[in-house]
Coordinates of C-alpha atoms and ligand atoms in Angstrom, one line a residue:
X788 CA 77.0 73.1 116.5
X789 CA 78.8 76.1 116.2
X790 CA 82.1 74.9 113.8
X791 CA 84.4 77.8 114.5
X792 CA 84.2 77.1 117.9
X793 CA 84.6 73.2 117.8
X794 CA 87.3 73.9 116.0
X795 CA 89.1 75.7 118.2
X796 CA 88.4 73.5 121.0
X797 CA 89.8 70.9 118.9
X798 CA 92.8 72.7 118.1
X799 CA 93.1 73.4 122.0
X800 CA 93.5 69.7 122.4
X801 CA 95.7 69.5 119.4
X802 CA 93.3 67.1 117.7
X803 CA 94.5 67.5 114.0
X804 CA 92.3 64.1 113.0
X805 CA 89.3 65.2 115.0
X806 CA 89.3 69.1 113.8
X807 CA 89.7 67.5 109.8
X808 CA 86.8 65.5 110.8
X809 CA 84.2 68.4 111.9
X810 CA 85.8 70.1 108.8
X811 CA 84.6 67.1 106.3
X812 CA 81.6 66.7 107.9
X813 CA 80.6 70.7 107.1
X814 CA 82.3 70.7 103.8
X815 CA 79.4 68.1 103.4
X816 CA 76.3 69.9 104.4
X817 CA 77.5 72.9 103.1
X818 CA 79.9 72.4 100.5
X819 CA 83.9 73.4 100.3
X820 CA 83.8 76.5 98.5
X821 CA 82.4 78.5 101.7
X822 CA 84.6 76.8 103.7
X823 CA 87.5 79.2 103.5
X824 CA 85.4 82.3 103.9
X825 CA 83.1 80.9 106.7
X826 CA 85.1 79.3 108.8
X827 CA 89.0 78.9 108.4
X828 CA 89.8 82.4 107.4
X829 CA 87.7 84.0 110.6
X830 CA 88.8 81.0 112.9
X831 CA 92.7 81.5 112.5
X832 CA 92.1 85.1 113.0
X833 CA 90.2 84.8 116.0
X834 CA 92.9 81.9 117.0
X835 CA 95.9 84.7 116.0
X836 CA 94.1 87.8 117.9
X837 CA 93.8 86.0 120.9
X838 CA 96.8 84.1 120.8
X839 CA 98.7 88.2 120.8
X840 CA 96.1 89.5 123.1
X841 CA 95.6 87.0 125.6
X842 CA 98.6 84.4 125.4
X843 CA 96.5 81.5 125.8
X844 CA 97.3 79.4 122.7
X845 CA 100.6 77.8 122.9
X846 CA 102.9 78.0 119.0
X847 CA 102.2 74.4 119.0
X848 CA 98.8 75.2 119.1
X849 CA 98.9 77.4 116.5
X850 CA 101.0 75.2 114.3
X851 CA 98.2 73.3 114.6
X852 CA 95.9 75.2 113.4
X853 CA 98.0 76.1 110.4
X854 CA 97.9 72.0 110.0
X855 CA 94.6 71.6 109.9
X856 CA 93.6 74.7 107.5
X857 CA 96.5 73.4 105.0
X858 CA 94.9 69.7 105.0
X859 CA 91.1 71.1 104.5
X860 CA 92.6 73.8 101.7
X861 CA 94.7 70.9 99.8
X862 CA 90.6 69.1 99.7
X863 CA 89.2 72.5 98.4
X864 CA 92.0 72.8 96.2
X865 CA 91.8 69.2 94.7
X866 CA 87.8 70.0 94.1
X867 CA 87.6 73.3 92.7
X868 CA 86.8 73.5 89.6
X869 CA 89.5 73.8 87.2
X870 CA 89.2 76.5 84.7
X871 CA 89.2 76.0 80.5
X872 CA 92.7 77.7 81.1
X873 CA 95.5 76.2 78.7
X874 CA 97.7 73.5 80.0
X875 CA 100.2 76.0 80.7
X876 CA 99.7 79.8 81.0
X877 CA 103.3 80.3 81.8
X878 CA 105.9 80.7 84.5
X879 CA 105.7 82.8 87.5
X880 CA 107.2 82.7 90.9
X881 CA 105.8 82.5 94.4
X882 CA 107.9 83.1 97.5
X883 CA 107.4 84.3 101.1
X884 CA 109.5 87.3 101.6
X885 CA 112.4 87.7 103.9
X886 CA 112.5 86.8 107.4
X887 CA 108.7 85.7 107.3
X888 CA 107.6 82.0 107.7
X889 CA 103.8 82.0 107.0
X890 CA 103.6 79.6 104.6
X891 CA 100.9 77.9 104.3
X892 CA 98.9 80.9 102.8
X893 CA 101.6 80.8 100.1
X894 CA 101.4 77.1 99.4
X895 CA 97.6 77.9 99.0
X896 CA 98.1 80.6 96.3
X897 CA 101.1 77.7 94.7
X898 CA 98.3 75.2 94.3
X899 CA 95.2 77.3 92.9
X900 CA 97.5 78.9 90.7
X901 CA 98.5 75.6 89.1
X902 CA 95.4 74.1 88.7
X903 CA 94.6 77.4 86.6
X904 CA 97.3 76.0 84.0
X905 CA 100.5 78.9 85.7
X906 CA 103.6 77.0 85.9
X907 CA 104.4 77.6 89.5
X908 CA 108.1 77.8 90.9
X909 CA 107.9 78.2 94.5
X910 CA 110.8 79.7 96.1
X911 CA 109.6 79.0 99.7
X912 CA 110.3 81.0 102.9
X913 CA 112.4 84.1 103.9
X914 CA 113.4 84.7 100.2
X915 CA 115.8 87.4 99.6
X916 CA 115.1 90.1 97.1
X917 CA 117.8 89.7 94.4
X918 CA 116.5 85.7 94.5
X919 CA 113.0 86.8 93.4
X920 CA 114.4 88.2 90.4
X921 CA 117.3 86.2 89.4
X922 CA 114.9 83.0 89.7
X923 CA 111.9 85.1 87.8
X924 CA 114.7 85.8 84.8
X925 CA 115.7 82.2 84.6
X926 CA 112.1 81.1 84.6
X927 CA 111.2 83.7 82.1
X928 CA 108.3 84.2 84.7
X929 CA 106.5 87.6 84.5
X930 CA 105.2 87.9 87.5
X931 CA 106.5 87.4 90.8
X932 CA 104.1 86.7 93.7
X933 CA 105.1 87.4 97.1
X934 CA 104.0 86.8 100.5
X935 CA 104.0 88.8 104.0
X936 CA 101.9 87.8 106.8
X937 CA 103.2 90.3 108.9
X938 CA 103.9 94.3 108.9
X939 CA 107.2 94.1 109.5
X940 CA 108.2 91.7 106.9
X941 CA 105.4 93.4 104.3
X942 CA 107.8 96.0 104.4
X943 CA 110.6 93.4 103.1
X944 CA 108.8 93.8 99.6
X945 CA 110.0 97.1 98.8
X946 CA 113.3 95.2 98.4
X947 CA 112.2 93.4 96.0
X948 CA 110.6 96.7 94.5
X949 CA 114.0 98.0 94.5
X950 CA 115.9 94.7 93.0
X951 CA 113.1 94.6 90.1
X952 CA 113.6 98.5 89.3
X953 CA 117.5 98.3 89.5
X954 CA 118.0 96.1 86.8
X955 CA 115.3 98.5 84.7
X956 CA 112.7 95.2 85.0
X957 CA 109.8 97.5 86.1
X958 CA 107.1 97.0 83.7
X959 CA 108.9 93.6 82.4
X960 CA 108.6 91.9 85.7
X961 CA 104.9 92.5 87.4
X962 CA 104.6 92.2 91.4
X963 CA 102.0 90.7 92.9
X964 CA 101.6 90.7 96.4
X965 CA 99.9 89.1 99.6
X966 CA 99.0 88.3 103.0
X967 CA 96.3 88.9 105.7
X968 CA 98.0 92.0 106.8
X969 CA 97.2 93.5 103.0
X970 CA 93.5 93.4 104.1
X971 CA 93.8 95.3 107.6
X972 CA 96.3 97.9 106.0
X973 CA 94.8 100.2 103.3
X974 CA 97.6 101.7 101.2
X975 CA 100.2 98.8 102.3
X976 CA 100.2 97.5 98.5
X977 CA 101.5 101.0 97.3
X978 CA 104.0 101.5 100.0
X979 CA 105.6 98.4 99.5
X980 CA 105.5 99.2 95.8
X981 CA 103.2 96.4 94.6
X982 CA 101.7 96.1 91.0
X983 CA 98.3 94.2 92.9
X984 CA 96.9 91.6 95.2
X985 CA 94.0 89.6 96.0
X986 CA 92.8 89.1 99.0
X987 CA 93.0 84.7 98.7
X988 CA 94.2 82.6 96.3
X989 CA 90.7 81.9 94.7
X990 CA 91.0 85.4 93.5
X991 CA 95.0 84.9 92.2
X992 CA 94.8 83.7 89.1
X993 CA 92.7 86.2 87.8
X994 CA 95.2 88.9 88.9
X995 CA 98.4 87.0 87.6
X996 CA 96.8 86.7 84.5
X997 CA 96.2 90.6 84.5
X998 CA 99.4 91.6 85.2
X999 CA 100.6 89.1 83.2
X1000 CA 99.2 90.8 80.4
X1001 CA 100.2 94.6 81.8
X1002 CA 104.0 92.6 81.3
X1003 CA 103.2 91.6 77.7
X1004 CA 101.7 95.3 77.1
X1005 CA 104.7 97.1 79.1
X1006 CA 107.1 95.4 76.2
X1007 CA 104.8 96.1 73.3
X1008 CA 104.6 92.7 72.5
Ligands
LIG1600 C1 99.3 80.0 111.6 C2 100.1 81.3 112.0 C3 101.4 81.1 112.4 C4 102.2 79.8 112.2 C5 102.6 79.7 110.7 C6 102.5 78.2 110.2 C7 102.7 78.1 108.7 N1 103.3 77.0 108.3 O1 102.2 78.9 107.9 C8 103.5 80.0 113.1 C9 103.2 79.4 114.4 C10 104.8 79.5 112.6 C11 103.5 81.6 113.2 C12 104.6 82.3 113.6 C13 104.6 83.7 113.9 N2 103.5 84.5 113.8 CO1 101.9 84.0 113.0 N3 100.1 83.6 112.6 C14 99.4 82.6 112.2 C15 97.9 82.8 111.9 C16 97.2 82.4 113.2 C17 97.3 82.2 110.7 C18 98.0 82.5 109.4 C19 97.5 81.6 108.3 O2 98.0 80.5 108.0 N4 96.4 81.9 107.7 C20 95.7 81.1 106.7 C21 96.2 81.4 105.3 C22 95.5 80.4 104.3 O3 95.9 82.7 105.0 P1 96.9 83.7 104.5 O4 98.3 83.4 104.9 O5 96.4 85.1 104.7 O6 97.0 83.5 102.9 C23 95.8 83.7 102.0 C24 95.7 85.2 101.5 O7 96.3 86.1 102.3 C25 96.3 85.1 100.1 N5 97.8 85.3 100.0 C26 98.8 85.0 100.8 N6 100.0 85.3 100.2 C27 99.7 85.8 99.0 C28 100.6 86.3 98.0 C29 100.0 86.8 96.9 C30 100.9 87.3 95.8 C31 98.6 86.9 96.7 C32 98.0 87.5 95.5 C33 97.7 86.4 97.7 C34 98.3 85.8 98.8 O8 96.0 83.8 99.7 C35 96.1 82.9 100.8 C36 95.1 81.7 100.6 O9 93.8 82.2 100.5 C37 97.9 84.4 111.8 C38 96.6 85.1 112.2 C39 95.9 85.8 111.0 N7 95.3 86.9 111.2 O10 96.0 85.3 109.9 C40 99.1 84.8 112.7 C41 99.9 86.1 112.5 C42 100.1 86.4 111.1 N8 101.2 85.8 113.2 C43 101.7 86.8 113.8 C44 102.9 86.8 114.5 C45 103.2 88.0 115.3 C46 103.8 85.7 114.4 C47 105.2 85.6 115.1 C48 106.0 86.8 115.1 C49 104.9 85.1 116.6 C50 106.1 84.9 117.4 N9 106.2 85.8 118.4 O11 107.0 84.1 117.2 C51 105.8 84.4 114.3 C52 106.6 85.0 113.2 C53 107.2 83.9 112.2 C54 107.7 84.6 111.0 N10 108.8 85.3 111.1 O12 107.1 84.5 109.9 C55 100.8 88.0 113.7 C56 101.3 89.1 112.8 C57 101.0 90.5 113.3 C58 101.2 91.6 112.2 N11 100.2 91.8 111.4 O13 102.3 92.1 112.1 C59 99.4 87.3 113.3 C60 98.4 88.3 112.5 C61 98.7 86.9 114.7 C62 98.3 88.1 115.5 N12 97.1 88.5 115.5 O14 99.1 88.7 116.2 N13 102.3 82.1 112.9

């Protein structure tokens, strides 16, 4: 059986319990950690290229889709391995940046993050700049993770850029940044004015806990 494409045909029919079902069964033969990599990740991107190109998936469709990778993420999620990490590494804040609505990748980076001990205030969608910060300052979070799915809102981060380096927080406050688009767009990270990113959340905690430290070293603490 080829899963990517059941899976699609499943989410044609909107068949939320039957897609979670085909998902199960492969996490079983082949175990949850590839699931991500080998068959949500390239099946929403298939589902969003032709869904722009060829108009045949409905936004109900699609929402669907989004359903079903969030229910089979939360499983991966609750089975991963947690890591010796401390029970709490800290506060930092998660949001999607303004005007986008993605957010299930976000609530994906909320979740692996806290089961790596970060004490995770998510902010939620369309997020405006000055929020970001005034919520990272109240937290005392040192890094602020923010999401863009899209080019157009990606661009929305160099507000935040802007809000963190106004107050003379560069250094202080760390940016991390994220989205599908990062990976199709060389040089996006820099033009938004990003400190890093990481291309899923299995690869977040190591990166908050880098620039966490660049924040601790930017101080001289
Ligand atoms: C599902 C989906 C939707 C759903 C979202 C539902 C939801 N609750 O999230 C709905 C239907 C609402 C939607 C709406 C729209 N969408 Co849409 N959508 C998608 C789709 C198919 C999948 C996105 C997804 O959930 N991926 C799975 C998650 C798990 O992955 P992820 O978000 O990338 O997150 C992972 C990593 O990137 C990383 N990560 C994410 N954030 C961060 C942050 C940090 C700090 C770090 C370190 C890491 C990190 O970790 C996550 C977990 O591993 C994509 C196609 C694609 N290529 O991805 C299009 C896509 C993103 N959408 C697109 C468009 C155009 C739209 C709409 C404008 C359509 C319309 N005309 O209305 C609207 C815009 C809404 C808005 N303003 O935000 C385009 C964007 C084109 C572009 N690059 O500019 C895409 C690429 C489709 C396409 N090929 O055209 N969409």
């Amino acid at each position: 059986m080829d899963i990517r494409q059941a899976l699609v045909d499943a989410v044609r029919r909107a068949d939320r319990a039957g897609a979670n079902a085909l998902l199960e069964e492969w996490e079983r033969e082949h175990g949850h950690a590839r699931l991500l990599g080998e068959v949500l990740e390239p099946t929403l991107r298939a589902i969003g290229e032709e869904w722009s190109t060829a108009d045949t998936f409905t936004v109900a469709q699609v929402y669907v889709a989004a359903k079903v990778a969030g229910d089979a993420l939360q499983r991966i999620a609750e089975r991963a391995p947690r890591s010796a990490a401390p029970a709490s590494r800290g506060a930092v804040i998660i949001g999607n940046v303004e005007e986008d609505f993605h957010s299930l990748g976000r609530r994906l980076l909320g979740t692996f993050l806290s089961t790596e001990g970060w004490s995770v205030r998510d902010l939620g969608n369309d997020v405006p700049a000055g929020t970001f910060v005034d919520e990272a300052l109240a937290a005392g979070a040192r890094v602020i993770g923010v999401s863009a799915m899209m080019l157009t809102t990606a661009r929305n981060i160099a507000r935040v850029r802007e809000e963190i380096d106004r107050r003379g927080l560069r250094g202080r406050l760390q940016l991390a940044v994220g989205g599908a688009v990062f990976l199709v767009r060389p040089g996006l990270v820099e033009e938004v004015g990003g400190d890093g990113t990481a291309s899923n959340a299995l690869g977040a905690a190591e990166l908050f806990e880098r620039l966490w430290a660049r924040s601790l070293a930017a101080e001289g603490a």
